[in-house]
Amino acid sequence: MAIVTLSLPDVKRKTKTRPMKCPHCQGETFQRWGKVLKPVRDNRFHSVQVYRYRCCHCRRTFRHYPAGVDQADQTLRMRKLAAIYWVLGLSLRSIPLALSAFGVKLSHMSVWRDLQEQAHLLTKQRRWQAVRILGVDGAYPLIKGKKQPVLIAVDLGTGQPVAIGQVDEYSPQAVKRWLEPLVQRLGVSVIVTDDLASFRTVAPKLGLEQQVCQFHVRRWVGRALHDLKGKLPKEWLWVLDEIKDLLTHLPLEGSRRLFELWKQIPEPRSGRNASPLSSLDQLRYLLLRLSEHWDSYRLFDWQKDVPWTNNGTEQAIGRMKMRSRTVRGYKSWPGMQAALLLSASGVAW
Ligand SMILES: [Zn+2]
C-alpha cells in the first residue's frame, strides 16, 4: 500500500565541494572562475552562492550549484513541495497561496510545470520496475467539463498507478493496443479487472491470467438472481440458491457443477429467434456464462498474492477523480495525464 513520506530535499546556501566532472567534456581539473549570487525562490533563502569554474581541458565555463539548487529559479525543495500539496488535495490555484506563507511567490502556471516535472520523474523511476499483478479499470474523470473515458493501470503489489490512457474500456482493440506494450515492458503475468467482455477477450491474447473482481461479479450476479427470482417457475428456484452458494464459496469444482445445472434445464422449444428470452433461457445463459468464466473468479485461490477484488485500482481511481474535479482547462492530454498519474499515486516520495 501507498505510504506517505513527506521527505523534502535539503537546500544549501553554499557548497564546499568542488565539481567532480566538467559537464561539457568530462574533464576533471578546473580553475575557479568567480562566484555569483543566484536569486532563488525558496522558503529559507532568497539567494544562494554559486561558483563558476573553468575546465582546464576544454576551457569552457560552467556553474557548480549547492545541494537542492539547479538552473531553475525555484529550489528542488519548492518544486517538490508544490507537487506534494497537489497530491494532498490542494487545487492548482490555492497552491501559490499556501506557498506564499513561506514568502514564495509563484504563479499557478509554474506550479503546473512543477507537477509535470515531478510526474515525469516518478514515471521515469517506475518505468522499468517489474509488475507481476496489474489492476486495470476504466474511469470517467471530468476533463474540460466533459466526462472522458480513460483506462488506468495499477501495480497491485505497491498500489501505485503505472499508466493512464485515453482508452474506451468497451473496445477490445483499443484495450489491447494500449495494454500490450505495457504488459511486455513490465513483465505482467496477471491482470485484475471487472467482468467486461473486452478484458476477457484481450487477456488470453496477451498471455495473461485473469482474476475478475469478485465485488463486481457478486453485484451483477446478485441483480440477475434477484430479477429471476420474480419470474422463474417455482420448481426452479432452488437453482438460484445453489448459484448464490457457489459464488459465496467459489469451490474448485464450481464450473462443473454449474455446467451440470445448465444441462438439467430444458432447452428452449421455440429456437434461437424467440424473443424476448424466457426466464428459463436467461437462467441457462447465466449458468453457462458463470461456468465458462469460473477459473477467472478464483485465480487468487492458487496464484500467490493475487487479490480477489480490484480494490487497489479503485482506490487509485478515487484519488484521481477527486483531483480531476479541481482542475479546469488542462493544457494538453500529456500534461493532464501526468497530473492525474501524480494525484492517483497519493504519495509524496
Ligand atoms: Zn571540459
XYZ file of C-alpha atoms and ligand atoms in Angstrom, residues 22 24-25 27 55 57-58, ligand 1:
8
model
C 33.145 19.005 -16.422
C 30.896 19.522 -21.297
C 33.856 17.190 -21.706
C 37.395 16.697 -17.720
C 37.586 23.443 -17.272
C 40.727 20.665 -20.581
C 38.057 22.214 -22.829
Zn 35.607 20.472 -20.103
